[in-house]
Coordinates of C-alpha atoms and ligand atoms in Angstrom, one line a residue:
M1 CA 0.5 -0.2 0.1
V2 CA 1.6 2.9 -1.2
V3 CA 1.0 6.0 2.3
D4 CA -2.0 8.4 1.1
T5 CA 0.5 11.7 0.8
I6 CA -2.6 14.1 0.6
R7 CA -4.3 12.7 3.9
T8 CA -0.8 12.7 5.9
L9 CA -0.1 15.9 4.7
K10 CA -3.4 17.6 5.8
L11 CA -3.1 15.6 8.7
L12 CA 0.5 16.8 9.4
S13 CA -0.6 21.3 9.2
K14 CA -3.9 20.1 11.5
W15 CA -0.8 18.9 13.3
G16 CA 1.1 22.1 12.7
A17 CA -1.9 24.3 13.6
N18 CA -2.9 23.6 16.8
M19 CA 0.5 23.1 18.3
A20 CA 1.0 26.8 16.8
V21 CA -1.3 27.7 19.9
G22 CA 0.4 25.6 22.2
R23 CA -2.3 22.6 21.5
R24 CA -0.7 19.3 22.2
R25 CA -1.7 16.6 19.8
P26 CA -1.3 13.1 19.5
V27 CA -0.1 12.1 15.6
I28 CA 1.4 8.4 16.2
A29 CA -1.3 6.1 17.3
V30 CA 0.3 2.5 19.2
F31 CA -3.6 0.2 19.8
S32 CA -1.8 -2.7 22.3
M33 CA -4.7 -5.1 20.6
T34 CA -5.3 -7.7 23.3
H35 CA -4.0 -8.1 26.8
Y36 CA -2.8 -11.9 26.1
C37 CA 0.9 -12.6 24.5
N38 CA 1.7 -16.6 24.1
F39 CA 5.5 -15.7 24.7
Y40 CA 6.6 -15.3 28.8
C41 CA 9.3 -13.1 27.8
P42 CA 10.4 -11.6 31.6
M43 CA 11.2 -7.8 30.5
C44 CA 7.6 -7.7 29.8
P45 CA 4.1 -7.9 31.5
F46 CA 2.2 -9.7 29.0
G47 CA 5.1 -12.3 29.6
D48 CA 2.8 -13.8 32.8
A49 CA 3.4 -17.9 33.4
D50 CA -0.6 -18.1 34.1
K51 CA -1.1 -18.1 30.4
E52 CA -4.8 -19.5 31.9
G53 CA -5.3 -16.4 33.5
Q54 CA -4.5 -14.6 30.9
I55 CA -6.4 -16.3 28.4
V56 CA -9.4 -15.1 30.9
L57 CA -8.3 -11.6 31.4
A58 CA -8.4 -11.5 27.7
R59 CA -11.8 -12.3 27.4
R60 CA -13.4 -10.3 30.2
K61 CA -11.3 -7.3 29.3
D62 CA -10.4 -7.2 25.7
L63 CA -12.0 -4.8 23.6
T64 CA -14.5 -6.4 21.0
T65 CA -14.4 -6.7 17.2
E66 CA -16.6 -3.8 16.6
Q67 CA -15.4 -1.9 19.5
W68 CA -11.7 -1.8 18.0
K69 CA -13.5 -0.4 14.4
T70 CA -14.6 2.9 17.0
V71 CA -11.3 2.8 18.2
F72 CA -10.0 3.7 15.0
D73 CA -12.1 5.7 14.0
K74 CA -11.8 8.0 16.0
V75 CA -8.3 8.2 16.0
S76 CA -8.0 8.1 12.2
S77 CA -8.8 11.5 11.9
H78 CA -4.9 12.5 13.9
C79 CA -3.5 10.0 13.7
V80 CA -0.5 9.6 10.0
W81 CA 0.5 6.3 11.4
S82 CA 0.2 3.5 13.9
I83 CA 1.7 0.8 15.0
I84 CA -0.5 -2.5 16.1
E85 CA 0.7 -4.3 18.7
G86 CA 0.0 -6.0 22.1
G87 CA 0.2 -8.7 23.8
E88 CA 0.9 -10.5 20.4
P89 CA -1.3 -8.9 18.3
T90 CA -1.9 -11.8 15.6
S91 CA -3.6 -14.0 18.4
R92 CA -6.5 -12.2 18.2
P93 CA -8.9 -14.4 16.1
D94 CA -10.3 -11.4 14.1
F95 CA -6.8 -10.1 13.2
M96 CA -6.8 -9.9 9.6
E97 CA -10.6 -8.1 10.1
L98 CA -9.0 -5.2 12.7
V99 CA -5.9 -5.3 10.3
R100 CA -8.1 -4.5 6.6
Y101 CA -10.4 -1.8 8.8
L102 CA -7.7 0.0 9.4
H103 CA -6.4 -0.1 6.2
S104 CA -9.6 1.4 4.8
K105 CA -9.0 4.6 7.0
K106 CA -6.3 4.4 5.5
M107 CA -4.0 4.6 8.0
P108 CA -0.6 3.4 7.2
I109 CA 0.3 0.5 9.2
T110 CA 3.2 -1.0 11.4
L111 CA 2.5 -4.5 12.9
I112 CA 4.8 -5.6 16.0
T113 CA 4.7 -9.4 16.6
N114 CA 7.0 -12.5 17.9
C115 CA 6.4 -13.9 14.2
S116 CA 5.9 -16.7 16.2
L117 CA 1.9 -17.4 14.9
L118 CA 2.7 -15.6 11.1
H119 CA 1.9 -18.7 9.7
T120 CA -1.6 -19.4 10.6
I121 CA -1.7 -15.5 8.1
D122 CA -2.4 -14.9 4.9
L123 CA 0.8 -13.3 4.2
D124 CA -0.3 -11.8 0.7
E125 CA -3.0 -9.9 2.2
L126 CA -1.8 -8.4 4.6
K127 CA 1.1 -7.5 2.8
K128 CA -2.3 -5.8 1.0
Y129 CA -2.9 -3.5 4.6
I130 CA 0.4 -3.2 6.3
Q131 CA 3.5 -1.0 5.7
F132 CA 5.7 -3.1 7.4
V133 CA 5.9 -5.9 10.7
T134 CA 8.7 -5.5 12.9
C135 CA 10.3 -8.7 14.0
S136 CA 11.2 -8.4 17.7
I137 CA 14.1 -10.8 17.2
D138 CA 16.0 -9.7 20.1
S139 CA 18.4 -12.8 20.0
V140 CA 19.6 -14.4 16.5
F141 CA 20.5 -16.9 18.2
E142 CA 19.0 -19.8 19.5
E143 CA 20.1 -19.8 23.7
P144 CA 19.6 -16.1 24.2
Y145 CA 16.6 -16.0 22.0
C146 CA 15.3 -18.8 24.0
K147 CA 16.2 -17.3 27.0
V148 CA 14.9 -13.5 27.0
R149 CA 12.0 -14.1 25.5
G150 CA 11.2 -17.0 28.3
V151 CA 10.3 -19.7 25.0
T152 CA 11.5 -23.1 24.0
P153 CA 14.1 -24.1 21.9
Q154 CA 11.0 -25.3 18.9
T155 CA 9.6 -21.9 19.4
Y156 CA 13.0 -20.5 18.9
R157 CA 12.7 -22.6 15.2
R158 CA 8.9 -21.7 14.6
V159 CA 10.1 -17.6 14.6
M160 CA 12.6 -19.1 12.9
D161 CA 10.8 -20.3 9.6
N162 CA 8.5 -17.6 9.1
L163 CA 10.9 -14.6 9.1
Q164 CA 11.6 -17.6 6.1
L165 CA 8.1 -17.1 5.0
L166 CA 8.0 -13.2 5.3
T167 CA 10.8 -12.6 2.9
E168 CA 9.1 -15.3 0.7
H169 CA 6.2 -13.4 1.2
K170 CA 8.3 -9.9 0.0
V171 CA 6.7 -8.2 3.1
P172 CA 8.7 -5.1 3.8
H173 CA 10.3 -6.1 7.9
Y174 CA 13.0 -5.7 9.7
F175 CA 14.5 -6.9 13.0
N176 CA 13.9 -4.3 16.8
S177 CA 16.3 -6.3 19.7
V178 CA 15.9 -5.8 23.1
I179 CA 19.4 -5.5 24.6
T180 CA 19.0 -7.7 28.0
K181 CA 22.0 -9.0 30.0
Y182 CA 21.5 -12.2 27.9
N183 CA 22.0 -11.3 25.0
T184 CA 25.6 -8.8 24.6
Q185 CA 27.2 -10.8 23.3
E186 CA 26.5 -11.3 20.3
F187 CA 26.3 -7.2 19.4
I188 CA 30.2 -7.3 21.5
D189 CA 31.5 -9.5 19.2
Q190 CA 28.9 -8.3 16.1
T191 CA 28.2 -11.4 15.2
Y192 CA 24.7 -10.6 15.8
F193 CA 24.7 -8.6 11.9
D194 CA 25.7 -11.1 9.5
R195 CA 23.2 -13.3 11.3
A196 CA 20.3 -10.6 10.9
K197 CA 21.4 -10.5 7.6
E198 CA 21.2 -14.0 6.5
L199 CA 17.6 -14.6 8.6
G200 CA 16.6 -11.5 6.4
A201 CA 16.6 -8.5 7.7
N202 CA 17.9 -5.1 5.4
A203 CA 17.3 -2.8 8.5
V204 CA 17.5 -3.4 12.6
S205 CA 16.9 -0.7 15.3
F206 CA 17.5 -1.9 19.0
T207 CA 17.0 -0.3 22.5
F208 CA 18.3 -1.3 25.8
V209 CA 15.6 -2.5 28.0
E210 CA 13.6 -1.2 30.7
D211 CA 13.2 -2.5 33.6
R212 CA 10.2 -2.8 35.2
S213 CA 9.2 -1.9 38.6
D214 CA 6.5 -4.2 39.5
V215 CA 9.3 -6.6 39.7
D216 CA 11.9 -7.4 41.7
Y217 CA 15.1 -8.2 39.2
S218 CA 17.0 -6.1 37.0
L219 CA 17.3 -7.3 33.3
L220 CA 19.6 -4.0 32.1
P221 CA 23.3 -5.5 31.7
D222 CA 25.9 -4.0 34.0
R223 CA 27.6 -0.5 33.0
E224 CA 31.0 -1.9 31.3
T225 CA 29.2 -4.7 29.7
M226 CA 26.5 -1.8 28.0
N227 CA 29.3 0.3 27.4
K228 CA 31.3 -2.5 25.2
V229 CA 27.7 -3.0 23.2
C230 CA 27.3 0.3 23.0
A231 CA 31.0 0.7 21.8
S232 CA 30.7 -1.9 19.7
I233 CA 27.3 -0.7 17.5
L234 CA 29.2 2.6 16.9
D235 CA 32.0 1.2 15.2
Y236 CA 29.4 -1.5 13.3
M237 CA 27.6 1.5 12.0
G238 CA 31.0 3.1 11.4
K239 CA 31.8 0.8 9.0
K240 CA 29.1 -1.4 7.7
K241 CA 25.9 -0.1 6.2
E242 CA 24.0 -3.2 6.1
P243 CA 22.0 -3.9 7.9
Q244 CA 20.8 -1.0 8.6
V245 CA 21.3 0.3 12.2
M246 CA 17.8 2.7 12.7
I247 CA 19.0 4.6 15.5
P248 CA 21.0 6.9 15.5
P249 CA 24.7 6.4 17.3
E250 CA 23.9 9.7 20.0
Y251 CA 21.5 7.0 22.2
F252 CA 24.5 4.8 22.0
Q253 CA 26.9 7.8 22.3
Q254 CA 25.0 9.1 25.2
I255 CA 24.9 6.1 26.4
L256 CA 28.7 5.6 26.2
Q257 CA 29.4 9.3 27.9
D258 CA 26.4 9.1 31.2
G259 CA 25.1 5.4 31.3
R260 CA 21.1 7.5 30.1
G261 CA 19.9 8.5 27.0
H262 CA 19.9 12.3 26.9
F263 CA 16.0 14.9 26.2
D264 CA 15.6 18.6 26.9
E265 CA 11.1 16.9 28.2
C266 CA 10.0 13.1 27.0
G267 CA 7.8 13.0 23.6
V268 CA 5.3 10.5 25.0
W269 CA 2.7 12.8 24.5
K270 CA 3.7 12.7 20.3
S271 CA 1.4 9.5 20.4
I272 CA -2.0 8.0 21.7
F273 CA -1.4 4.6 23.4
V274 CA -4.4 2.3 23.7
N275 CA -4.1 -0.6 26.0
G276 CA -6.2 -3.2 24.8
N277 CA -9.6 -2.1 27.1
G278 CA -9.3 1.0 25.3
T279 CA -7.9 3.2 27.7
V280 CA -5.5 5.7 27.6
M281 CA -2.8 6.0 30.0
V282 CA -1.7 10.0 31.0
P283 CA 1.0 10.9 30.6
C284 CA 2.2 6.9 29.9
W285 CA 1.9 4.1 31.3
K286 CA 4.1 3.9 34.4
F287 CA 1.5 6.5 36.1
N288 CA -0.7 3.3 36.2
S289 CA -3.4 4.4 38.6
P290 CA -7.4 4.4 37.9
E291 CA -7.6 8.7 38.1
N292 CA -4.9 8.9 35.3
T293 CA -7.0 6.1 32.7
Y294 CA -9.5 7.9 30.0
S295 CA -11.3 5.5 28.3
L296 CA -11.6 6.7 24.5
L297 CA -14.5 4.8 24.3
E298 CA -16.1 7.7 26.4
H299 CA -13.6 10.3 25.9
S300 CA -12.5 12.2 22.8
V301 CA -9.3 12.2 21.6
D302 CA -9.5 16.5 22.4
E303 CA -10.5 15.6 25.9
I304 CA -7.5 13.2 27.1
W305 CA -5.0 15.9 25.7
S306 CA -6.7 18.4 27.0
A307 CA -5.3 16.3 30.8
P308 CA -3.4 18.0 33.0
Q309 CA -2.0 14.3 33.3
W310 CA 1.2 16.0 30.9
D311 CA 2.3 18.4 33.4
I312 CA 4.2 15.7 34.7
A313 CA 5.9 14.4 31.5
K314 CA 7.7 17.9 31.0
T315 CA 9.4 17.2 33.6
C316 CA 9.9 13.6 33.6
H317 CA 13.3 12.0 32.9
D318 CA 12.3 8.5 34.1
C319 CA 12.8 6.3 31.4
E320 CA 16.1 6.5 31.0
V321 CA 17.5 3.7 27.9
L322 CA 13.8 3.4 26.4
G323 CA 15.0 3.2 22.5
C324 CA 10.8 4.6 21.5
I325 CA 10.8 7.0 24.3
W326 CA 14.3 8.5 23.2
Y327 CA 13.7 9.1 19.7
S328 CA 10.1 10.3 20.3
S329 CA 12.1 13.1 22.1
Q330 CA 14.4 14.3 19.8
P331 CA 13.8 16.7 17.2
V332 CA 13.2 15.8 14.2
T333 CA 15.9 15.3 11.9
T334 CA 17.7 13.7 14.8
F335 CA 15.2 10.9 14.3
A336 CA 14.3 11.0 10.7
R337 CA 18.3 9.9 9.8
N338 CA 18.3 6.7 10.6
Y339 CA 15.3 5.7 10.6
M340 CA 13.9 7.1 7.3
R341 CA 16.9 5.5 5.5
G342 CA 16.6 2.8 7.1
L343 CA 13.4 1.2 6.1
G344 CA 14.2 3.0 2.2
K345 CA 16.3 0.1 2.2
M346 CA 13.5 -2.1 3.5
I347 CA 11.7 -1.6 1.7
S348 CA 14.6 -1.0 -1.5
K349 CA 14.8 -4.8 -1.0
E350 CA 10.8 -6.4 -0.5
R351 CA 9.2 -4.0 -2.4
P352 CA 11.1 -1.4 -4.9
E353 CA 8.0 0.3 -6.1
L354 CA 7.2 1.4 -2.8
A355 CA 11.1 3.0 -2.3
E356 CA 10.5 6.1 -3.2
A357 CA 7.5 6.9 -1.3
V358 CA 9.6 6.9 1.8
Ligands
SAM1 C1 5.5 -6.1 24.4 S1 5.9 -6.6 23.0 C2 3.7 -6.7 21.3 C3 3.6 -6.7 20.8 C4 4.6 -8.3 20.4 N1 4.2 -9.6 21.6 C5 5.9 -8.8 20.7 O1 6.6 -9.5 21.2 O2 7.0 -8.2 19.7 C6 6.0 -5.2 21.0 C7 7.7 -4.6 21.8 O3 8.4 -4.2 23.4 C8 9.3 -5.2 23.2 N2 9.4 -4.8 25.2 C9 8.7 -5.8 25.7 N3 9.3 -5.1 27.0 C10 10.1 -4.0 27.2 C11 10.9 -3.7 27.7 N4 11.3 -4.0 29.5 N5 11.6 -2.8 28.1 C12 11.7 -2.8 25.9 N6 11.1 -2.8 25.3 C13 10.1 -4.2 25.7 C14 9.3 -6.2 23.0 O4 10.2 -7.2 23.3 C15 8.4 -6.1 21.9 O5 9.3 -5.8 20.3

């Protein structure tokens, strides 16, 4: 699908007009489609080991197909791009129906998935509706992959087979890897890059893990190891261009220098993050409390973006290494440089006819 440039320009000019009068509004939509995930990642609340309980929760709390469509209707009049994630979005039986509907709203779509269920999906149909698949491939080697993702070697092999399917069906995709203390070695010795290329990734994005506050363990590597990872990725970026690293060098330079990323003001307000039950937490999941939670079924985007709790984000610097927060908080030029180059690389491989649209 080619991005509808007229729609994008109209929405960006509306966004700019709002900004000019001090009215902040979201431009990116993130839909966390379900509370259920079939993986057990220790870094993620959806990795909960009680899968039966999670299924009950998802049945009780997940928005229905029609409710998600109502949410898409509301959000698509603001946002230029959408990201579908979860839980595991592909586990929803109505996954393709919802993607098709979002596409009918002319929303460009990125799908973030653990890739374990892609063999159950019609990828030729999927690629008509989405722009990219972000494959959550934290490690490209079996043992660390299974440790970071809490899954068996069989699941690892299924995921590897499904990556092959993405390549065969020419679905544009890149890898996003969360760096934890379990998978640093492949970045330090740079074996990650050749293996990612072998697995069909032309572009890769990284973030260090953001430790959860609801558990009593840390998955962040120690400072010395983080420094080695940063130095090695910077070294790779300096000498090789493939796979393209989509996160700018400044992210690694800052962590190397100060152990954290820098930003003046958190950019979390630029995205609307809709939970599986249709709620939005203001300013973000870290401030999860009933008084900070607004249902998008009951409120408009304008009402939610007028909430006083957005002021919290003006001074919060709590996310020290989380890549998505870091780059939503950067000047547009820093963000655009590597990210757009990465998208260009990926598209020129899978769908050369679309490369110019990016
Ligand atoms: C929550 S998952 C949901 C989508 C899907 N189940 C998947 O695994 O891609 C979305 C992304 O968040 C990342 N993620 C989860 N917990 C994280 C954490 N604590 N720090 C940084 N990224 C995290 C995952 O690796 C994944 O790329």
